[in-house]
Amino acid sequence: MTRAWALPMVFAVCGVLAAVVQVSSGAPGAAVALLLVFGLLAVMHSSLVFPRSIAAVEAQRRSAVDGRPIVYWRPGCKYCLRLRIRLGRNAHRVHWVNIWRDPDGAAAVRAAANGNETVPTVVVTGQAHVNPDPAWVRGQLSPPA
């Protein structure tokens, strides 16, 4: 859990320190701008921009029932973030598994990626795809009911 929040906390602390330096040098506008930039970086690299993660076993069970893809991801991964942004409103139509919170999810990714924890790994109908193109993933989603 702490590893998932380490990078966002570093961004937040650096933003506060940079803002303090700017305020002490008489530039409150620059301090606000720095806080906003570092705050945005912290949020973008946190778990907050992703839909709620579920356990790998539960994701596999749900995927077998509804046919939705499973995306194994981790916070701070720029490729996971790219996939999440490119899916947009369709992100809720995928089962998300945070491999830093779920050892079974991490094991599934290692099995698919030759022992590496390469994310995002997307499983569609039992077939794993390591770091697929976001457009391809969108094409795998069934039309909304």
PDB file of C-alpha atoms in Angstrom:
ATOM      1  CA  MET A   1       0.000   0.000   0.000  1.00  0.00           C
ATOM      2  CA  THR A   2       2.740   2.511   0.868  1.00  0.00           C
ATOM      3  CA  ARG A   3       4.552   1.833  -2.371  1.00  0.00           C
ATOM      4  CA  ALA A   4       1.419   2.878  -4.305  1.00  0.00           C
ATOM      5  CA  TRP A   5       1.433   6.284  -2.615  1.00  0.00           C
ATOM      6  CA  ALA A   6       5.198   6.915  -2.498  1.00  0.00           C
ATOM      7  CA  LEU A   7       5.482   8.747  -5.832  1.00  0.00           C
ATOM      8  CA  PRO A   8       2.353  10.902  -5.308  1.00  0.00           C
ATOM      9  CA  MET A   9       3.652  11.866  -1.853  1.00  0.00           C
ATOM     10  CA  VAL A  10       7.043  12.817  -3.304  1.00  0.00           C
ATOM     11  CA  PHE A  11       5.279  15.054  -5.826  1.00  0.00           C
ATOM     12  CA  ALA A  12       3.151  16.634  -3.095  1.00  0.00           C
ATOM     13  CA  VAL A  13       6.113  17.293  -0.769  1.00  0.00           C
ATOM     14  CA  CYS A  14       8.223  18.715  -3.596  1.00  0.00           C
ATOM     15  CA  GLY A  15       5.338  20.980  -4.597  1.00  0.00           C
ATOM     16  CA  VAL A  16       4.937  22.300  -1.078  1.00  0.00           C
ATOM     17  CA  LEU A  17       8.680  22.893  -0.703  1.00  0.00           C
ATOM     18  CA  ALA A  18       8.900  24.656  -4.063  1.00  0.00           C
ATOM     19  CA  ALA A  19       5.880  26.791  -3.159  1.00  0.00           C
ATOM     20  CA  VAL A  20       7.420  27.762   0.188  1.00  0.00           C
ATOM     21  CA  VAL A  21      10.591  28.854  -1.595  1.00  0.00           C
ATOM     22  CA  GLN A  22       8.561  30.937  -4.047  1.00  0.00           C
ATOM     23  CA  VAL A  23       6.481  32.574  -1.303  1.00  0.00           C
ATOM     24  CA  SER A  24       9.596  33.402   0.732  1.00  0.00           C
ATOM     25  CA  SER A  25      11.135  35.048  -2.333  1.00  0.00           C
ATOM     26  CA  GLY A  26       8.017  37.158  -2.859  1.00  0.00           C
ATOM     27  CA  ALA A  27       6.332  35.288  -5.721  1.00  0.00           C
ATOM     28  CA  PRO A  28       2.974  33.977  -4.438  1.00  0.00           C
ATOM     29  CA  GLY A  29       1.631  33.560  -7.991  1.00  0.00           C
ATOM     30  CA  ALA A  30       4.472  31.214  -8.886  1.00  0.00           C
ATOM     31  CA  ALA A  31       3.873  29.339  -5.632  1.00  0.00           C
ATOM     32  CA  VAL A  32       0.234  28.715  -6.548  1.00  0.00           C
ATOM     33  CA  ALA A  33       1.219  27.600 -10.048  1.00  0.00           C
ATOM     34  CA  LEU A  34       3.801  25.175  -8.645  1.00  0.00           C
ATOM     35  CA  LEU A  35       1.311  23.772  -6.150  1.00  0.00           C
ATOM     36  CA  LEU A  36      -1.192  23.180  -8.951  1.00  0.00           C
ATOM     37  CA  VAL A  37       1.349  21.477 -11.214  1.00  0.00           C
ATOM     38  CA  PHE A  38       2.763  19.245  -8.490  1.00  0.00           C
ATOM     39  CA  GLY A  39      -0.749  18.528  -7.175  1.00  0.00           C
ATOM     40  CA  LEU A  40      -1.841  17.444 -10.645  1.00  0.00           C
ATOM     41  CA  LEU A  41       1.226  15.223 -10.969  1.00  0.00           C
ATOM     42  CA  ALA A  42       0.472  13.659  -7.589  1.00  0.00           C
ATOM     43  CA  VAL A  43      -3.139  12.903  -8.534  1.00  0.00           C
ATOM     44  CA  MET A  44      -2.228  11.555 -11.977  1.00  0.00           C
ATOM     45  CA  HIS A  45       0.276   9.112 -10.452  1.00  0.00           C
ATOM     46  CA  SER A  46      -2.038   7.962  -7.673  1.00  0.00           C
ATOM     47  CA  SER A  47      -4.823   5.405  -7.602  1.00  0.00           C
ATOM     48  CA  LEU A  48      -7.425   8.158  -7.664  1.00  0.00           C
ATOM     49  CA  VAL A  49      -7.771   8.399 -11.467  1.00  0.00           C
ATOM     50  CA  PHE A  50      -8.547   4.702 -11.873  1.00  0.00           C
ATOM     51  CA  PRO A  51     -11.866   2.982 -11.224  1.00  0.00           C
ATOM     52  CA  ARG A  52     -12.010   0.948  -8.024  1.00  0.00           C
ATOM     53  CA  SER A  53      -9.789  -2.110  -8.232  1.00  0.00           C
ATOM     54  CA  ILE A  54     -11.005  -5.573  -7.386  1.00  0.00           C
ATOM     55  CA  ALA A  55      -9.173  -8.796  -6.556  1.00  0.00           C
ATOM     56  CA  ALA A  56      -7.831 -10.852  -9.449  1.00  0.00           C
ATOM     57  CA  VAL A  57      -9.956 -13.866  -8.517  1.00  0.00           C
ATOM     58  CA  GLU A  58     -13.093 -11.716  -8.459  1.00  0.00           C
ATOM     59  CA  ALA A  59     -12.136 -10.045 -11.757  1.00  0.00           C
ATOM     60  CA  GLN A  60     -11.645 -13.448 -13.390  1.00  0.00           C
ATOM     61  CA  ARG A  61     -15.015 -14.622 -12.079  1.00  0.00           C
ATOM     62  CA  ARG A  62     -16.792 -11.482 -13.283  1.00  0.00           C
ATOM     63  CA  SER A  63     -15.046 -11.569 -16.660  1.00  0.00           C
ATOM     64  CA  ALA A  64     -16.160 -15.162 -17.191  1.00  0.00           C
ATOM     65  CA  VAL A  65     -19.753 -14.067 -16.554  1.00  0.00           C
ATOM     66  CA  ASP A  66     -19.905 -10.746 -18.435  1.00  0.00           C
ATOM     67  CA  GLY A  67     -17.062 -11.098 -20.970  1.00  0.00           C
ATOM     68  CA  ARG A  68     -15.426  -7.814 -20.013  1.00  0.00           C
ATOM     69  CA  PRO A  69     -11.630  -7.486 -20.263  1.00  0.00           C
ATOM     70  CA  ILE A  70      -9.434  -7.462 -17.169  1.00  0.00           C
ATOM     71  CA  VAL A  71      -6.725  -4.795 -16.902  1.00  0.00           C
ATOM     72  CA  TYR A  72      -3.862  -5.459 -14.512  1.00  0.00           C
ATOM     73  CA  TRP A  73      -2.229  -2.150 -13.583  1.00  0.00           C
ATOM     74  CA  ARG A  74      -0.207  -0.363 -10.914  1.00  0.00           C
ATOM     75  CA  PRO A  75      -0.092   3.248  -9.714  1.00  0.00           C
ATOM     76  CA  GLY A  76       2.629   5.400 -11.253  1.00  0.00           C
ATOM     77  CA  CYS A  77       2.726   3.459 -14.534  1.00  0.00           C
ATOM     78  CA  LYS A  78       2.575   5.929 -17.413  1.00  0.00           C
ATOM     79  CA  TYR A  79       1.315   3.256 -19.811  1.00  0.00           C
ATOM     80  CA  CYS A  80      -1.520   2.348 -17.428  1.00  0.00           C
ATOM     81  CA  LEU A  81      -2.387   6.024 -17.157  1.00  0.00           C
ATOM     82  CA  ARG A  82      -2.345   6.356 -20.948  1.00  0.00           C
ATOM     83  CA  LEU A  83      -4.724   3.386 -21.236  1.00  0.00           C
ATOM     84  CA  ARG A  84      -7.009   4.798 -18.539  1.00  0.00           C
ATOM     85  CA  ILE A  85      -7.167   8.209 -20.236  1.00  0.00           C
ATOM     86  CA  ARG A  86      -7.723   6.728 -23.703  1.00  0.00           C
ATOM     87  CA  LEU A  87     -10.561   4.534 -22.417  1.00  0.00           C
ATOM     88  CA  GLY A  88     -12.262   7.635 -21.030  1.00  0.00           C
ATOM     89  CA  ARG A  89     -15.841   6.989 -19.990  1.00  0.00           C
ATOM     90  CA  ASN A  90     -15.517   3.364 -21.065  1.00  0.00           C
ATOM     91  CA  ALA A  91     -13.027   2.656 -18.265  1.00  0.00           C
ATOM     92  CA  HIS A  92     -15.855   1.390 -16.049  1.00  0.00           C
ATOM     93  CA  ARG A  93     -16.546  -1.347 -18.632  1.00  0.00           C
ATOM     94  CA  VAL A  94     -13.260  -3.048 -17.724  1.00  0.00           C
ATOM     95  CA  HIS A  95     -12.317  -4.934 -14.550  1.00  0.00           C
ATOM     96  CA  TRP A  96      -9.274  -3.226 -12.972  1.00  0.00           C
ATOM     97  CA  VAL A  97      -6.806  -5.143 -10.786  1.00  0.00           C
ATOM     98  CA  ASN A  98      -4.055  -3.238  -8.962  1.00  0.00           C
ATOM     99  CA  ILE A  99      -1.096  -5.633  -8.860  1.00  0.00           C
ATOM    100  CA  TRP A 100       0.469  -3.787  -5.926  1.00  0.00           C
ATOM    101  CA  ARG A 101      -2.567  -4.581  -3.795  1.00  0.00           C
ATOM    102  CA  ASP A 102      -3.286  -8.079  -5.061  1.00  0.00           C
ATOM    103  CA  PRO A 103      -0.583 -10.786  -5.047  1.00  0.00           C
ATOM    104  CA  ASP A 104      -2.748 -13.025  -7.259  1.00  0.00           C
ATOM    105  CA  GLY A 105      -2.942 -10.224  -9.821  1.00  0.00           C
ATOM    106  CA  ALA A 106       0.835  -9.771  -9.739  1.00  0.00           C
ATOM    107  CA  ALA A 107       1.273 -13.517 -10.225  1.00  0.00           C
ATOM    108  CA  ALA A 108      -1.104 -13.474 -13.214  1.00  0.00           C
ATOM    109  CA  VAL A 109       0.913 -10.664 -14.806  1.00  0.00           C
ATOM    110  CA  ARG A 110       4.217 -12.476 -14.193  1.00  0.00           C
ATOM    111  CA  ALA A 111       2.764 -15.598 -15.797  1.00  0.00           C
ATOM    112  CA  ALA A 112       1.721 -13.614 -18.874  1.00  0.00           C
ATOM    113  CA  ALA A 113       4.899 -11.514 -19.155  1.00  0.00           C
ATOM    114  CA  ASN A 114       7.667 -14.121 -18.790  1.00  0.00           C
ATOM    115  CA  GLY A 115       8.222 -13.442 -15.091  1.00  0.00           C
ATOM    116  CA  ASN A 116       8.079  -9.639 -15.355  1.00  0.00           C
ATOM    117  CA  GLU A 117       5.426  -7.397 -13.850  1.00  0.00           C
ATOM    118  CA  THR A 118       4.821  -5.530 -17.103  1.00  0.00           C
ATOM    119  CA  VAL A 119       1.628  -3.505 -16.985  1.00  0.00           C
ATOM    120  CA  PRO A 120      -0.861  -2.824 -18.311  1.00  0.00           C
ATOM    121  CA  THR A 121      -1.601  -6.423 -19.060  1.00  0.00           C
ATOM    122  CA  VAL A 122      -5.057  -6.925 -20.513  1.00  0.00           C
ATOM    123  CA  VAL A 123      -6.805 -10.288 -20.472  1.00  0.00           C
ATOM    124  CA  VAL A 124      -9.558 -10.771 -23.054  1.00  0.00           C
ATOM    125  CA  THR A 125     -11.364 -14.128 -23.213  1.00  0.00           C
ATOM    126  CA  GLY A 126      -8.546 -15.798 -21.297  1.00  0.00           C
ATOM    127  CA  GLN A 127      -5.794 -14.478 -23.602  1.00  0.00           C
ATOM    128  CA  ALA A 128      -3.253 -12.072 -22.049  1.00  0.00           C
ATOM    129  CA  HIS A 129      -1.953  -9.064 -23.998  1.00  0.00           C
ATOM    130  CA  VAL A 130       0.994  -7.169 -22.500  1.00  0.00           C
ATOM    131  CA  ASN A 131       0.878  -3.382 -22.991  1.00  0.00           C
ATOM    132  CA  PRO A 132      -1.644  -3.438 -25.850  1.00  0.00           C
ATOM    133  CA  ASP A 133      -2.613  -0.407 -27.897  1.00  0.00           C
ATOM    134  CA  PRO A 134      -5.437   1.510 -26.146  1.00  0.00           C
ATOM    135  CA  ALA A 135      -7.427   1.639 -29.403  1.00  0.00           C
ATOM    136  CA  TRP A 136      -7.311  -2.155 -29.572  1.00  0.00           C
ATOM    137  CA  VAL A 137      -8.562  -2.407 -25.976  1.00  0.00           C
ATOM    138  CA  ARG A 138     -11.452  -0.035 -26.781  1.00  0.00           C
ATOM    139  CA  GLY A 139     -12.315  -2.304 -29.715  1.00  0.00           C
ATOM    140  CA  GLN A 140     -12.547  -5.293 -27.348  1.00  0.00           C
ATOM    141  CA  LEU A 141     -15.277  -3.678 -25.266  1.00  0.00           C
ATOM    142  CA  SER A 142     -18.780  -4.879 -25.944  1.00  0.00           C
ATOM    143  CA  PRO A 143     -21.277  -2.164 -26.851  1.00  0.00           C
ATOM    144  CA  PRO A 144     -23.035  -0.651 -23.805  1.00  0.00           C
ATOM    145  CA  ALA A 145     -26.395  -2.186 -22.968  1.00  0.00           C
TER     146      ALA A 145
END
